[in-house]
Short mmCIF file of C-alpha atoms in Angstrom, two decimals:
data_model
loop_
_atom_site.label_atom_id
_atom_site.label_comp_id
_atom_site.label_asym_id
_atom_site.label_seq_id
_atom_site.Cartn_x
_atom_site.Cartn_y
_atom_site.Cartn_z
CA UNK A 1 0.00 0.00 0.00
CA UNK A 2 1.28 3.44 -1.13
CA UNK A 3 1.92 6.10 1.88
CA UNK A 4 -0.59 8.30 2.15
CA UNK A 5 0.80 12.00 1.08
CA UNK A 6 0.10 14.81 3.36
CA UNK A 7 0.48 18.82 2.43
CA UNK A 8 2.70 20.99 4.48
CA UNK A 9 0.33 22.75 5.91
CA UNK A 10 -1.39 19.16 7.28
CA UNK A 11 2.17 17.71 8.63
CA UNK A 12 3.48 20.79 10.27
CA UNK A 13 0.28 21.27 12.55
CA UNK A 14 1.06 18.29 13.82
CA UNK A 15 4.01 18.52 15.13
CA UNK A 16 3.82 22.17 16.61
CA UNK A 17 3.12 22.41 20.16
CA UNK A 18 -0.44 23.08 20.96
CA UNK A 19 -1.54 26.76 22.04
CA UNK A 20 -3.25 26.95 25.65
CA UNK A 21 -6.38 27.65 24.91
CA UNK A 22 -8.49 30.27 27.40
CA UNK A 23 -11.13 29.89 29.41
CA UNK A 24 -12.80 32.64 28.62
CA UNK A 25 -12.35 31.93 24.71
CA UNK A 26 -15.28 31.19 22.52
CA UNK A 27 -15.82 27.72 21.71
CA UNK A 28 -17.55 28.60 18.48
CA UNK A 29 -15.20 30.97 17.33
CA UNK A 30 -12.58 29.75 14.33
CA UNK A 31 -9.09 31.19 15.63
CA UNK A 32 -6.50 28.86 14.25
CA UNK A 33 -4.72 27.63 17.04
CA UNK A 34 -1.46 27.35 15.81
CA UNK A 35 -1.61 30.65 14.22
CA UNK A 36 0.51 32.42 16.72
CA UNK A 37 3.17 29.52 16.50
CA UNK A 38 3.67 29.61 12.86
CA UNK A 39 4.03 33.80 12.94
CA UNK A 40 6.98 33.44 15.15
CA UNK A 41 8.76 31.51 12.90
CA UNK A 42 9.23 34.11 10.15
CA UNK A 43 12.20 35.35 9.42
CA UNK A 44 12.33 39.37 9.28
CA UNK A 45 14.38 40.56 6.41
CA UNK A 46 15.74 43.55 8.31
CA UNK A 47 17.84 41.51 10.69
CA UNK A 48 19.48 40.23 7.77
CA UNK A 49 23.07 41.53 6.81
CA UNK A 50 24.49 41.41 3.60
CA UNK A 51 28.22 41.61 3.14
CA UNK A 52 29.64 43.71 0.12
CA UNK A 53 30.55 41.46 -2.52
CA UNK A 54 34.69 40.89 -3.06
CA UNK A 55 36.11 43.34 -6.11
CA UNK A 56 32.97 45.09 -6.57
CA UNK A 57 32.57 47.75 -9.18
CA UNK A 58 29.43 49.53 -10.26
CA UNK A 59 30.07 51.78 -13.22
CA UNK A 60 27.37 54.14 -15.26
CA UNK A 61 27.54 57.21 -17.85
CA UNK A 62 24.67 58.73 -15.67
CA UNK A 63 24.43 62.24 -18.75
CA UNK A 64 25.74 63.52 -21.60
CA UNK A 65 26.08 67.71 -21.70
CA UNK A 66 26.62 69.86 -24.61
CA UNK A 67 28.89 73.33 -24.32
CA UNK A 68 28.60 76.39 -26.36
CA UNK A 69 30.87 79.18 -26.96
CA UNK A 70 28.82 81.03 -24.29
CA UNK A 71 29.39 78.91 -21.29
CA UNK A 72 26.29 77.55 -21.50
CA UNK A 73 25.27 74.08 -22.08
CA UNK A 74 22.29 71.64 -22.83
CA UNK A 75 22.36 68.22 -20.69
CA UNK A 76 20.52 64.54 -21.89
CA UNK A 77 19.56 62.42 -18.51
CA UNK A 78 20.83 58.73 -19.18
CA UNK A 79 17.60 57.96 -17.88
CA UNK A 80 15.08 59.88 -19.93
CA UNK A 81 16.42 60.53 -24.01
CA UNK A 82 13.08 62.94 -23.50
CA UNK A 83 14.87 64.72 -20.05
CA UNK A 84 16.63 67.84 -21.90
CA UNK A 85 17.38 70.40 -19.16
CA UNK A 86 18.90 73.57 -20.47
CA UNK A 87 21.35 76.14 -18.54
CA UNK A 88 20.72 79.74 -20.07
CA UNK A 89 18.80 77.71 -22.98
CA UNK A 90 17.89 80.91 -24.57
CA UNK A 91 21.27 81.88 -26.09
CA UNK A 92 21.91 78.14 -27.52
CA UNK A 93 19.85 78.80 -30.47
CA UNK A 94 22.16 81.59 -31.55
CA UNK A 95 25.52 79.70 -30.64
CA UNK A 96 27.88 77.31 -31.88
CA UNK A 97 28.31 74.09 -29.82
CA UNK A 98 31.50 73.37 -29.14
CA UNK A 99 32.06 70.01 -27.65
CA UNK A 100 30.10 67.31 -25.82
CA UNK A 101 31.50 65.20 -22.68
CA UNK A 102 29.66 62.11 -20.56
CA UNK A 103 29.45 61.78 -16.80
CA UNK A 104 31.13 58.63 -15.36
CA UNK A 105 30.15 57.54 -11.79
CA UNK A 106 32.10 54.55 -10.23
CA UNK A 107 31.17 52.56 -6.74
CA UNK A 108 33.42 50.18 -6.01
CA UNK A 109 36.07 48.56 -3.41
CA UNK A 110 38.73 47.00 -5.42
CA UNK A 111 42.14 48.29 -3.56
CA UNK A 112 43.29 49.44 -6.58
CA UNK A 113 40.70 52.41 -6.64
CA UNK A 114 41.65 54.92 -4.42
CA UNK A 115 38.18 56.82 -3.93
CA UNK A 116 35.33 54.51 -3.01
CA UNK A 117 32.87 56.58 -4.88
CA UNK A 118 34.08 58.94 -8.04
CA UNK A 119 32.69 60.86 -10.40
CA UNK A 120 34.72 62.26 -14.13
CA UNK A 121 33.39 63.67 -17.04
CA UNK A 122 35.06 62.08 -20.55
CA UNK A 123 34.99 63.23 -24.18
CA UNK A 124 34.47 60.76 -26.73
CA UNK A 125 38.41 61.24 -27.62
CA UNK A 126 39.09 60.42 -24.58
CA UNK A 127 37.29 56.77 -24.68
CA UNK A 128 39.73 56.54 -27.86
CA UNK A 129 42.79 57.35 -25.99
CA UNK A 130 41.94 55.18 -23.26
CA UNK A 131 42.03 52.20 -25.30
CA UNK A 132 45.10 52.88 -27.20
CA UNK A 133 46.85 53.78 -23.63
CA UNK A 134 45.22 50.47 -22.58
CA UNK A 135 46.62 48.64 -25.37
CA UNK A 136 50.17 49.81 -24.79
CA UNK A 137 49.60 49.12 -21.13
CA UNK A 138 48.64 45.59 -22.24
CA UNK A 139 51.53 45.21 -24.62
CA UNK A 140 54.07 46.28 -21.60
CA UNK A 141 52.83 43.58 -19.54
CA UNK A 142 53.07 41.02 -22.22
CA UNK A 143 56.86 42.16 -22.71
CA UNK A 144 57.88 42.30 -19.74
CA UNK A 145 56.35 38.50 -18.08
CA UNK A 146 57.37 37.34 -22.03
CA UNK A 147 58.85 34.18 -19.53
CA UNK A 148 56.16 33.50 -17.46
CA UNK A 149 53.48 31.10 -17.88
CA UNK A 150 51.38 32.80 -15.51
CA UNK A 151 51.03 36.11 -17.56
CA UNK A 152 47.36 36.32 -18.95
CA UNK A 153 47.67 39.63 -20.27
CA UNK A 154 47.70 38.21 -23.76
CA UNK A 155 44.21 36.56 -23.51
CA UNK A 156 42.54 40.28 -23.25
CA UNK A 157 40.89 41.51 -26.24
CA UNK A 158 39.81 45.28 -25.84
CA UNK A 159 36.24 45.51 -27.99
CA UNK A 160 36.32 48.36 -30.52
CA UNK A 161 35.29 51.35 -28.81
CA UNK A 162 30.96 53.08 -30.90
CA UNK A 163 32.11 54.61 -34.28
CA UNK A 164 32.25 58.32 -34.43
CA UNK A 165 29.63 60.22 -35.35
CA UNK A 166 28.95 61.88 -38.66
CA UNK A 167 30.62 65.69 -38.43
CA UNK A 168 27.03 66.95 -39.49
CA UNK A 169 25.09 65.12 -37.13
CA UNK A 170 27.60 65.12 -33.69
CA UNK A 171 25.37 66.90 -31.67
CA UNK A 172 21.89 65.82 -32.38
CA UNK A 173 20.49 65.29 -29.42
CA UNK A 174 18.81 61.79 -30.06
CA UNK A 175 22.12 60.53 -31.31
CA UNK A 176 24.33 61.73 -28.61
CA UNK A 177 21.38 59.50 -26.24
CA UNK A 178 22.72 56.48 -28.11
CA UNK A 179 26.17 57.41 -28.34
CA UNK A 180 25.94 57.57 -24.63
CA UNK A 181 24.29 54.29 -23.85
CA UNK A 182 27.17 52.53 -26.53
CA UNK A 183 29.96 54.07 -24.32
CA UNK A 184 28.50 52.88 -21.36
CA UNK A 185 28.10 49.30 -22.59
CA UNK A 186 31.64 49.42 -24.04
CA UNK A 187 33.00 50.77 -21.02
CA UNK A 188 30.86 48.12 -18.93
CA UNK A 189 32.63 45.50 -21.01
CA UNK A 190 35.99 46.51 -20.35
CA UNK A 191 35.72 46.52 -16.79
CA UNK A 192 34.31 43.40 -16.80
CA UNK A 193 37.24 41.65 -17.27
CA UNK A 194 38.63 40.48 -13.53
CA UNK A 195 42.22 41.21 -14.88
CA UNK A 196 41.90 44.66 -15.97
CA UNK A 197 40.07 45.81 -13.36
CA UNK A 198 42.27 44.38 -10.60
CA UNK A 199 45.50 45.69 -12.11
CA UNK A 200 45.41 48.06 -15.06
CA UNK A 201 46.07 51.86 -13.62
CA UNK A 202 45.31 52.95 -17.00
CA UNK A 203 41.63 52.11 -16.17
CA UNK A 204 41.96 53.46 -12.67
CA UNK A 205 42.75 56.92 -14.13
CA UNK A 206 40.36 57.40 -16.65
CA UNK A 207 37.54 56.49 -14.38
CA UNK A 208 38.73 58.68 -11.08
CA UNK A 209 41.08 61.13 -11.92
CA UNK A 210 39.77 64.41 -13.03
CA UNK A 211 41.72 64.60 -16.08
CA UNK A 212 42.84 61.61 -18.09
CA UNK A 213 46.29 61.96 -19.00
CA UNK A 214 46.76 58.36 -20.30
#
């Protein structure tokens, strides 16, 4: 004969203790007595602690602004392409933009990283410097562990950093939306790698100091 399968909720009443019942309770009322029981064994979330993961590093291109010759300058929120907030917005129709530059914020607490938290603003040049300084950074360490096995330096491959934009069409605001978003995945990909982001100071510079020298 096949045991007879019983639910959870049918095997654990049995074997909690029973609940005193009072005298003054109502017999016909239908107060689960085992109610009070099961309660106290939930766990509250807030009493538990997570612990920061090992070699953590959060990175984001939170905006991209756009500078005129006046000073003034026209920002795109990362998280709206519709969020278009405008310093002195009045005098951008009659000027010349100049340049636009994206907003890098870092949270981590890999050693390497001085600053826990950091915050940079980078020119689309300056994503193609980085990864020709990160290349030659790459190359050094290849050349100079040529004799040890351990060296994994070679086994990096640095993705091609989002085409350049059309001269005509640089600083459209739609495109410079998805110019940001590519630069954030590239950059996302590069510091993916445990390597790189555990040892290359090339990468440690152009995401906390304030200028990126290479």
């Amino acid at each position: 004969m096949k045991p007879e399968f019983q639910c959870f909720s049918t095997s654990i009443a049995k074997i909690l203790p029973p609940v005193a019942s009072s005298d003054n309770e109502n017999p016909d009322s239908e107060t689960p007595s085992n109610s009070n029981t099961v309660n106290s064994l939930q766990i509250n979330d807030d009493n538990i602690n997570y612990d920061e993961p090992e070699n953590f590093l959060e990175l984001e291109i939170t905006s991209a602004r756009t500078y005129y010759q006046d000073n003034s300058f026209t920002t795109i929120d990362a998280s709206n392409s519709n969020s278009i907030k405008k310093n002195d917005a009045h005098l951008n129709s009659n000027k010349q933009p100049i340049f636009t530059d994206y907003e890098i914020i870092c949270r981590t607490n890999i050693p390497l990283f001085k600053k826990k938290i950091s915050k940079v603003r980078r020119r689309y040049s300056d994503f193609v410097y980085f990864k020709k300084c990160l290349l030659k950074e790459l190359a050094l360490n290849i050349a100079n562990t040529a004799n040890s096995s351990s060296s994994n330096s070679g086994k990096i491959n640095i993705p091609s950093v989002p085409s350049k934009m059309v001269l005509n069409n640089r600083f459209n605001q739609e495109l410079i939306f998805i110019r940001l978003k590519e630069l954030e995945h590239w950059l996302q990909v590069v510091v993916g790698h445990p390597l790189l982001r555990s040892n290359s100071k090339v990468l440690k510079r152009f995401i906390q100091e304030e200028s990126f020298v290479g």
